[in-house]
CSV table of C-alpha atoms in Angstrom, one decimal:
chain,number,residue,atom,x,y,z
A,1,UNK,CA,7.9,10.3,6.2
A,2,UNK,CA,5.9,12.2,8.1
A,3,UNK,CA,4.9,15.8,6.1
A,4,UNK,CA,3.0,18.7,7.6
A,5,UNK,CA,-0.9,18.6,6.7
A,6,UNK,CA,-0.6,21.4,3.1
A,7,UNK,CA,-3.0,23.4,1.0
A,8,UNK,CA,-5.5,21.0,-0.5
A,9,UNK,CA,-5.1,18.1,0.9
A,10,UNK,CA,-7.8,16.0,2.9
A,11,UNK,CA,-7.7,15.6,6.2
A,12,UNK,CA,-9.5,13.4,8.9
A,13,UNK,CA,-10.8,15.4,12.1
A,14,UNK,CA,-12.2,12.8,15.3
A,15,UNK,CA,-13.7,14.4,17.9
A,16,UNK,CA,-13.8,13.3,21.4
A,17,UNK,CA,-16.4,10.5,20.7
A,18,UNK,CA,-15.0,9.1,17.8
A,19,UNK,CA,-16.8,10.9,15.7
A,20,UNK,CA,-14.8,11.3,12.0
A,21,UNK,CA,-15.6,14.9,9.2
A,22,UNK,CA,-13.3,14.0,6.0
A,23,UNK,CA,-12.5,17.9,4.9
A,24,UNK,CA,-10.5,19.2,2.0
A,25,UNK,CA,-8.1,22.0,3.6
A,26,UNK,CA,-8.1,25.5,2.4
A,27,UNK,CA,-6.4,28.2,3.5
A,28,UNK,CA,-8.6,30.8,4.8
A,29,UNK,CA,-11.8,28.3,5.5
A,30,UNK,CA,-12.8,26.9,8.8
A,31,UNK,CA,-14.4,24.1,9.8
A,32,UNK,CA,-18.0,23.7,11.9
A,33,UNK,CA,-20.0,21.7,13.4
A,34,UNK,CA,-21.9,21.5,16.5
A,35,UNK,CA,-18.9,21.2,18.9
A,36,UNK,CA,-17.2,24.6,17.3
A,37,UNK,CA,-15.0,26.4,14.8
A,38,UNK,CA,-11.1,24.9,13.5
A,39,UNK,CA,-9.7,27.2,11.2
A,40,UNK,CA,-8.0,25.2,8.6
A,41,UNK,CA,-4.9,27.1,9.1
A,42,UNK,CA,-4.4,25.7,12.3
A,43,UNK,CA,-4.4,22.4,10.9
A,44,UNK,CA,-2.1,23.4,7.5
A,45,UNK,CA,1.5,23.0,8.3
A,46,UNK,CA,1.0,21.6,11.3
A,47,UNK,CA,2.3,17.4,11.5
A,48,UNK,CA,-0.4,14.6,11.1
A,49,UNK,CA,-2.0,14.1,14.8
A,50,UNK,CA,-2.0,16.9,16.0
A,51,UNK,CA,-4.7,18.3,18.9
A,52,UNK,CA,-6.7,21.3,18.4
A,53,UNK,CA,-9.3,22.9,20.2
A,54,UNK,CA,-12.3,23.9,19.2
A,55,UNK,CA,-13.6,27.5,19.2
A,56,UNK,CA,-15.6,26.2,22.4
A,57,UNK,CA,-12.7,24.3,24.1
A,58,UNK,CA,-14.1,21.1,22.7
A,59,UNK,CA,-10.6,18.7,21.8
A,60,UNK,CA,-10.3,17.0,18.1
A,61,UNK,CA,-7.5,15.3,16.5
A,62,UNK,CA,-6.4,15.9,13.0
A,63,UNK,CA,-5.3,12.9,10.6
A,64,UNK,CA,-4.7,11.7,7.1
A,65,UNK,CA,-7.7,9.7,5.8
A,66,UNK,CA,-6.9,6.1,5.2
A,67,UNK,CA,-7.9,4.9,1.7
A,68,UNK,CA,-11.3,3.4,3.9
A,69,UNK,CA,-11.7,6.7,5.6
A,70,UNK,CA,-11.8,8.2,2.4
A,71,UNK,CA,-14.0,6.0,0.3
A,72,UNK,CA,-16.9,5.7,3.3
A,73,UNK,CA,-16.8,9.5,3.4
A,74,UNK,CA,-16.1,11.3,-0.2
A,75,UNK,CA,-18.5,12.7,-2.6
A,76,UNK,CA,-19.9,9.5,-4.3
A,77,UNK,CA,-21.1,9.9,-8.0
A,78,UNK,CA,-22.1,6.2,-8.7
A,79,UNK,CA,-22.9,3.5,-5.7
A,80,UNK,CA,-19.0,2.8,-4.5
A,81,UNK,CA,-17.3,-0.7,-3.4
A,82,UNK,CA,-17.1,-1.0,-0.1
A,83,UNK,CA,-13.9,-1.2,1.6
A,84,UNK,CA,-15.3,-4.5,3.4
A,85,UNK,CA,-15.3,-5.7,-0.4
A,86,UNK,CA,-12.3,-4.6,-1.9
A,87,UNK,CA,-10.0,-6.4,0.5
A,88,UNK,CA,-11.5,-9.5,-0.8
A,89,UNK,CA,-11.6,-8.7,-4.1
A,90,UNK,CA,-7.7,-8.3,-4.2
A,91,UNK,CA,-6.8,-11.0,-2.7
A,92,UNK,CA,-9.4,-13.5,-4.5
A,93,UNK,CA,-8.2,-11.6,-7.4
A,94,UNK,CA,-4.3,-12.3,-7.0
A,95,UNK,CA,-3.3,-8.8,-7.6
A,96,UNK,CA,0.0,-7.7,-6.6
A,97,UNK,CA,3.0,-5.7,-7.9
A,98,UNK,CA,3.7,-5.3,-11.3
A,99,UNK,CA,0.9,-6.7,-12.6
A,100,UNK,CA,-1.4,-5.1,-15.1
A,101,UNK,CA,-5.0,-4.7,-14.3
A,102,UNK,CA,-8.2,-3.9,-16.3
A,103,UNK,CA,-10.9,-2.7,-14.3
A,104,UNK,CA,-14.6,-1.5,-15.1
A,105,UNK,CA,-16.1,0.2,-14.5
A,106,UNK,CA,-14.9,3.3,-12.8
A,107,UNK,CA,-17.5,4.8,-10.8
A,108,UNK,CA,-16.8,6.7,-7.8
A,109,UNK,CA,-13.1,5.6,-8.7
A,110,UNK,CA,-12.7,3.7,-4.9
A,111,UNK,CA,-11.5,-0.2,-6.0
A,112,UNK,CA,-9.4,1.8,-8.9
A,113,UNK,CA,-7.4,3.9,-5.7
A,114,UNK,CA,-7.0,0.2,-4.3
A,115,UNK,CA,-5.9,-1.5,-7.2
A,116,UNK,CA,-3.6,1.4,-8.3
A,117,UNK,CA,-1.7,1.0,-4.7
A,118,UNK,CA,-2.2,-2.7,-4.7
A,119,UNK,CA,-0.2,-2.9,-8.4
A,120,UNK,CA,2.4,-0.1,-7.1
A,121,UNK,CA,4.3,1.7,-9.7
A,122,UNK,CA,6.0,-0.9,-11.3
A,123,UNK,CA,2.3,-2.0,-12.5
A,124,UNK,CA,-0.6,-0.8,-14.3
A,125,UNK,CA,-4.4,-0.2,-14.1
A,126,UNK,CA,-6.3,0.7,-16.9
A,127,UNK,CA,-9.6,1.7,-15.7
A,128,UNK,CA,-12.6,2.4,-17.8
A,129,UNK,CA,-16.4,4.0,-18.0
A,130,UNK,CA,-18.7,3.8,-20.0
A,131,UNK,CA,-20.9,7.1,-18.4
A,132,UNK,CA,-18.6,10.4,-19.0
A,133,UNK,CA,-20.5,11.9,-15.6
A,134,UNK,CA,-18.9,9.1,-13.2
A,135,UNK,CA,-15.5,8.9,-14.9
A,136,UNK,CA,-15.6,12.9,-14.6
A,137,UNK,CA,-16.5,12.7,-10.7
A,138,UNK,CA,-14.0,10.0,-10.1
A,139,UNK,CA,-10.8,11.8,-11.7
A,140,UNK,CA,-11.8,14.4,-8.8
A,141,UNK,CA,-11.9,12.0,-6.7
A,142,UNK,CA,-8.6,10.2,-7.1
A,143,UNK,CA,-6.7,13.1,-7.7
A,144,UNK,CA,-7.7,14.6,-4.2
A,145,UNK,CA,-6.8,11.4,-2.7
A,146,UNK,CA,-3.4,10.7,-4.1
A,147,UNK,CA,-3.0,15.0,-4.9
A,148,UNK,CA,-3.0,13.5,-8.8
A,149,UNK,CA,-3.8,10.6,-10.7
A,150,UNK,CA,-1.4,8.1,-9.7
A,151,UNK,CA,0.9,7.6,-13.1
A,152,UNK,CA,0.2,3.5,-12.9
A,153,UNK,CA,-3.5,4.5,-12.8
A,154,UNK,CA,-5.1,4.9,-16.8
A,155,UNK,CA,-8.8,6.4,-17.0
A,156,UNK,CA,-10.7,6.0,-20.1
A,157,UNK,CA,-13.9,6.7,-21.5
A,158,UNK,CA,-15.6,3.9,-23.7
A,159,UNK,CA,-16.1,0.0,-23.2
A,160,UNK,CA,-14.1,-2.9,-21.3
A,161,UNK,CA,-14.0,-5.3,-24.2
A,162,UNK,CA,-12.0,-2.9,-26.5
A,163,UNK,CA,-10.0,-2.4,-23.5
A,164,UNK,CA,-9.6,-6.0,-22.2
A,165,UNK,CA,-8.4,-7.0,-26.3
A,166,UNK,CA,-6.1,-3.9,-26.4
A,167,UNK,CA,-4.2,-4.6,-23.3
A,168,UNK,CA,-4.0,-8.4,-22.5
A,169,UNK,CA,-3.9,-8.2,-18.8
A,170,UNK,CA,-3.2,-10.2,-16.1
A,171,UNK,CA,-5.6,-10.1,-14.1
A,172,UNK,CA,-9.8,-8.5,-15.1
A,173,UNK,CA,-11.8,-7.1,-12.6
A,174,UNK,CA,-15.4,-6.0,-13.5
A,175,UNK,CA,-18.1,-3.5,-11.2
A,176,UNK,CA,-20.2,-3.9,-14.5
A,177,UNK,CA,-24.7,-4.5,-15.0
A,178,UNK,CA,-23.2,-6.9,-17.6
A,179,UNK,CA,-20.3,-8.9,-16.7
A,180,UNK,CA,-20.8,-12.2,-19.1
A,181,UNK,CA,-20.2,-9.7,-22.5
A,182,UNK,CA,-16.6,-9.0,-21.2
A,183,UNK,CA,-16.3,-13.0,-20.9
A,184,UNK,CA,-15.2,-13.9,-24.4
A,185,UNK,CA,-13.0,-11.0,-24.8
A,186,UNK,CA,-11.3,-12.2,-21.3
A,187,UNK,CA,-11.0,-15.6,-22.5
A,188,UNK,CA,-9.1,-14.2,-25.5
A,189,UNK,CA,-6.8,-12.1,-23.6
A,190,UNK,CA,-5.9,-13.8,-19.9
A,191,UNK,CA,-3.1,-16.1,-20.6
A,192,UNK,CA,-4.1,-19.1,-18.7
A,193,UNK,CA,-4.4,-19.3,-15.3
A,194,UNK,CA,-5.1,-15.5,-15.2
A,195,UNK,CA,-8.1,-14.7,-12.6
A,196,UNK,CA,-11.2,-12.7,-13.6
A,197,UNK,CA,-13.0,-10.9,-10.7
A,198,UNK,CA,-16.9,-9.5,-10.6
A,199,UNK,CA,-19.0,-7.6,-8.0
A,200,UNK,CA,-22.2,-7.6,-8.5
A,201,UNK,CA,-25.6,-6.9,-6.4
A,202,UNK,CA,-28.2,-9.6,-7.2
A,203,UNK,CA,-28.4,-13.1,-7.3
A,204,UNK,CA,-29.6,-13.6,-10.9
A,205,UNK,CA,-26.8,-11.6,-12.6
A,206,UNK,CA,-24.2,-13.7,-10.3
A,207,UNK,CA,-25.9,-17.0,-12.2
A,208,UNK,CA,-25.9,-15.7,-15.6
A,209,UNK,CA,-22.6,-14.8,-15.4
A,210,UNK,CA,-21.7,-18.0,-13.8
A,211,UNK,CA,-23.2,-19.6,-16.7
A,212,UNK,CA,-21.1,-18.1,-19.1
A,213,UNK,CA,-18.1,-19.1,-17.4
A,214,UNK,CA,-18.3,-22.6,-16.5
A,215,UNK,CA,-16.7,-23.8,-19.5
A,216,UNK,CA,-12.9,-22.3,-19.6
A,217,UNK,CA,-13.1,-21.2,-15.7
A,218,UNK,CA,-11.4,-23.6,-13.6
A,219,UNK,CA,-12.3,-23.1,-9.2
A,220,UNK,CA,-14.6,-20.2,-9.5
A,221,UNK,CA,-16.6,-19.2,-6.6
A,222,UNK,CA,-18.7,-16.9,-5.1
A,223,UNK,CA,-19.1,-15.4,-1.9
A,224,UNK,CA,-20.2,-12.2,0.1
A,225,UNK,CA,-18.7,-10.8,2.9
A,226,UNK,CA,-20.2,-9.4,6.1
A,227,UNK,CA,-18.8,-6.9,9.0
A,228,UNK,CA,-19.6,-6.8,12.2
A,229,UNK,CA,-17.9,-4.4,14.8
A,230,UNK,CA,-17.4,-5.1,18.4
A,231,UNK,CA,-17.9,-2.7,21.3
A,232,UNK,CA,-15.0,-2.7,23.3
A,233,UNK,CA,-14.7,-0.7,27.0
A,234,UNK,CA,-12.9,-2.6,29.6
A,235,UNK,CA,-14.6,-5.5,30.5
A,236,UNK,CA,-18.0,-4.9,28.7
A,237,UNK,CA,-17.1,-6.6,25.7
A,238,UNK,CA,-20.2,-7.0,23.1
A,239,UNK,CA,-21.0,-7.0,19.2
A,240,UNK,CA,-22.1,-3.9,17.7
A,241,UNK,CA,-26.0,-3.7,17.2
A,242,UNK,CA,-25.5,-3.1,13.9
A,243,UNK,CA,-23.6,-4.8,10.9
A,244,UNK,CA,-22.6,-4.0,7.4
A,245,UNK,CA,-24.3,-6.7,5.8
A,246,UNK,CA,-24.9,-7.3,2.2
A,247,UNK,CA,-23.4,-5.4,-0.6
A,248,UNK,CA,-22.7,-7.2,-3.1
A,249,UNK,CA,-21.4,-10.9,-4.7
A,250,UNK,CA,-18.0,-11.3,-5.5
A,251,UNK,CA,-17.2,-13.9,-8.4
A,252,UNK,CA,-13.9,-15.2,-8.9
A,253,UNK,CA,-12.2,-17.7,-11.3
A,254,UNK,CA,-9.0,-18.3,-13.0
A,255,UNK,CA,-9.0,-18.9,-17.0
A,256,UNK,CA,-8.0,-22.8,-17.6
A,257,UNK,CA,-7.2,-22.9,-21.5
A,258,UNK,CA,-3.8,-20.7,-22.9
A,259,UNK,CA,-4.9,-17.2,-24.8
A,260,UNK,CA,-6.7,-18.2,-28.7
A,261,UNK,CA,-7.3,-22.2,-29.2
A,262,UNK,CA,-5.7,-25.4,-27.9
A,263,UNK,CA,-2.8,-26.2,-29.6
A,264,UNK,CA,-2.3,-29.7,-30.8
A,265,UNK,CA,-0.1,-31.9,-28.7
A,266,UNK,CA,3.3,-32.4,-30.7
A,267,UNK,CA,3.5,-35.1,-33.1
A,268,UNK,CA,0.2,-35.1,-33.5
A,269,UNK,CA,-1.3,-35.2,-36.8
A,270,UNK,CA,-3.2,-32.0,-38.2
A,271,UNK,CA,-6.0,-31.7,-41.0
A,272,UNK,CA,-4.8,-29.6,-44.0
C-alpha cells in the first residue's frame, strides 16, 4: 500500500542528474540546495513519486529511501556496514524468518535494520553495544527508518557473551574488534549446525579469529566483496571509474558439535 509521504518521515529527493538528499520531513521546513527551494509541505501528503519543482523551475522527484538509500546517507555514529556487505552477510549467514538472531555490535544500527526485516516479525534480533554513545545514536536511527523500533528488533547495552548464553540463538552475527572471545560462548549456545557470521576490517583479526574456530567450525570461509557500477546510455556502455572496493572480511562457519559436550554413543560404556 501505497501511503502519502507524513510528518517525520524520511524521504528521498533525485534531482534531474541523479543526484539523491535523504531529508527528514517537517512541516513548516524547506529544503535547499543549489538547484532551489521545496517546501516540505509540498512533499507531506502528497503519494510517493511524485514531481515537484523547484523554487527555480528545476524538476526533482520525491521517494521513500530504500534500506541502502538510507544507510549510505544517514547520520553515522560508528563506521556502518555497507549495504554491498550486508547482502552477503545474510545469505552466508542463513538468516531467514523466524529465526532468532544475536548481533554485535550495534553501531550505527544498519545490519540490525537488515536483519530485523530479514527475520520478519515472527523472529527475533537481539542486538547489543557495548559504547552507550553508538547504541544511543542508533535507536535514532532505526526509529526514523521504521518510525519505531521494529518490535522483533531488541537493543541492549552491555556485552555479546552474556547475551549469546542468555538467548541461545540460531544464528550469531558479530561487527566486533574481538570476535574470538564471543567464540566459546557461541560454541555453548548454537545447537549444531548453527552459522556464526564476522565482519571485520584487517587481515590479522580475520586469522586470529580463524584460529579460534577451526576446531568445532565445520566449511568456514572468508571472503570480501567488491562493487563496481556500470555507466549505461544507449550504446556507450562502460564500467564506472570508480568502485567500492574493500570494506571489510566476512567470516562464516556453521558449528559442527551439538550445544555442551559429545554425548556417548548408546550402549556405550561410561566411567563412574
Amino acid at each position: 500500500m501505497n501511503l502519502p509521504f507524513a510528518d517525520g518521515e524520511s524521504c528521498l529527493l533525485i534531482d534531474a542528474k541523479g543526484r539523491h538528499y535523504l531529508i527528514e520531513l517537517r512541516t513548516g521546513t524547506t529544503f535547499q540546495y543549489h538547484s532551489g527551494v521545496v517546501p516540505h509541505d509540498a512533499i507531506i501528503g502528497r503519494d510517493e513519486g511524485v514531481r515537484l519543482s523547484t523554487s527555480t523551475d528545476a524538476k526533482i522527484v520525491a521517494l521513500r529511501p530504500r534500506l541502502a538509500d538510507y544507510v549510505l546517507r544517514m547520520k553515522r555514529g560508528a563506521q556502518v556496514v555497507y549495504p554491498k556487505d550486508v547482502g552477503p552477510i545474510i545469505v552466508w549467514g542463513d538468516i531467514g524468518p523466524g529465526m532468532t538472531v544475536v548481533e554485535a555490535g550495534t553501531g550505527s544500527g544498519a545490519l540490525s535494520m537488515a536483519l530485523a526485516r530479514a527475520v520478519g516479525p515472527e523472529g527475533r534480533v537481539v542486538s547489543v553495544e557495548r559504547r552507550p554513545d553508538h547504541a544511543a545514536h542508533a535507536r535514532k536511527v532505526i526509529s526514523r527508518f521504521f518510525g519505531d523500533i521494529p518490535p522483533q528488533l531488541e537493543l541492549r547495552d552491555g556485552e555479546v557473551v552474556d547475551a549469546i548464553l542468555d538467548i541461545e540463538p540460531d544464528r550469531i552475527v558479530l561487527d566486533i574488534p574481538a570476535p574470538w572471545e564471543a567464540v566459546t560462548a557461541a560454541e555453548k549456545a548454537l545447537a549444531a549446525g548453527g552459522v556464526l557470521v564476522s565482519y571485520l576490517p584487517t587481515v590479522p583479526q580475520v586469522e586470529r579469529l580463524r584460529e579460534v574456530m577451526r576446531e568445532r567450525f565445520l566449511d568456514t570461509m572468508t571472503m570480501e566483496v567488491m562493487m563496481r557500477e556500470w555507466a549505461i546510455d544507449g550504446r556507450s556502455v562502460r564500467p564506472e571509474h570508480r568502485m567500492v572496493g574493500h570494506t571489510g572480511f566476512i567470516t562464516a562457519g556453521r558449528l559442527v558439535d551439538p550445544r555442551n559436550a559429545k554425548q556417548p554413543p548408546e550402549g556405550a560404556a561410561t566411567s563412574e
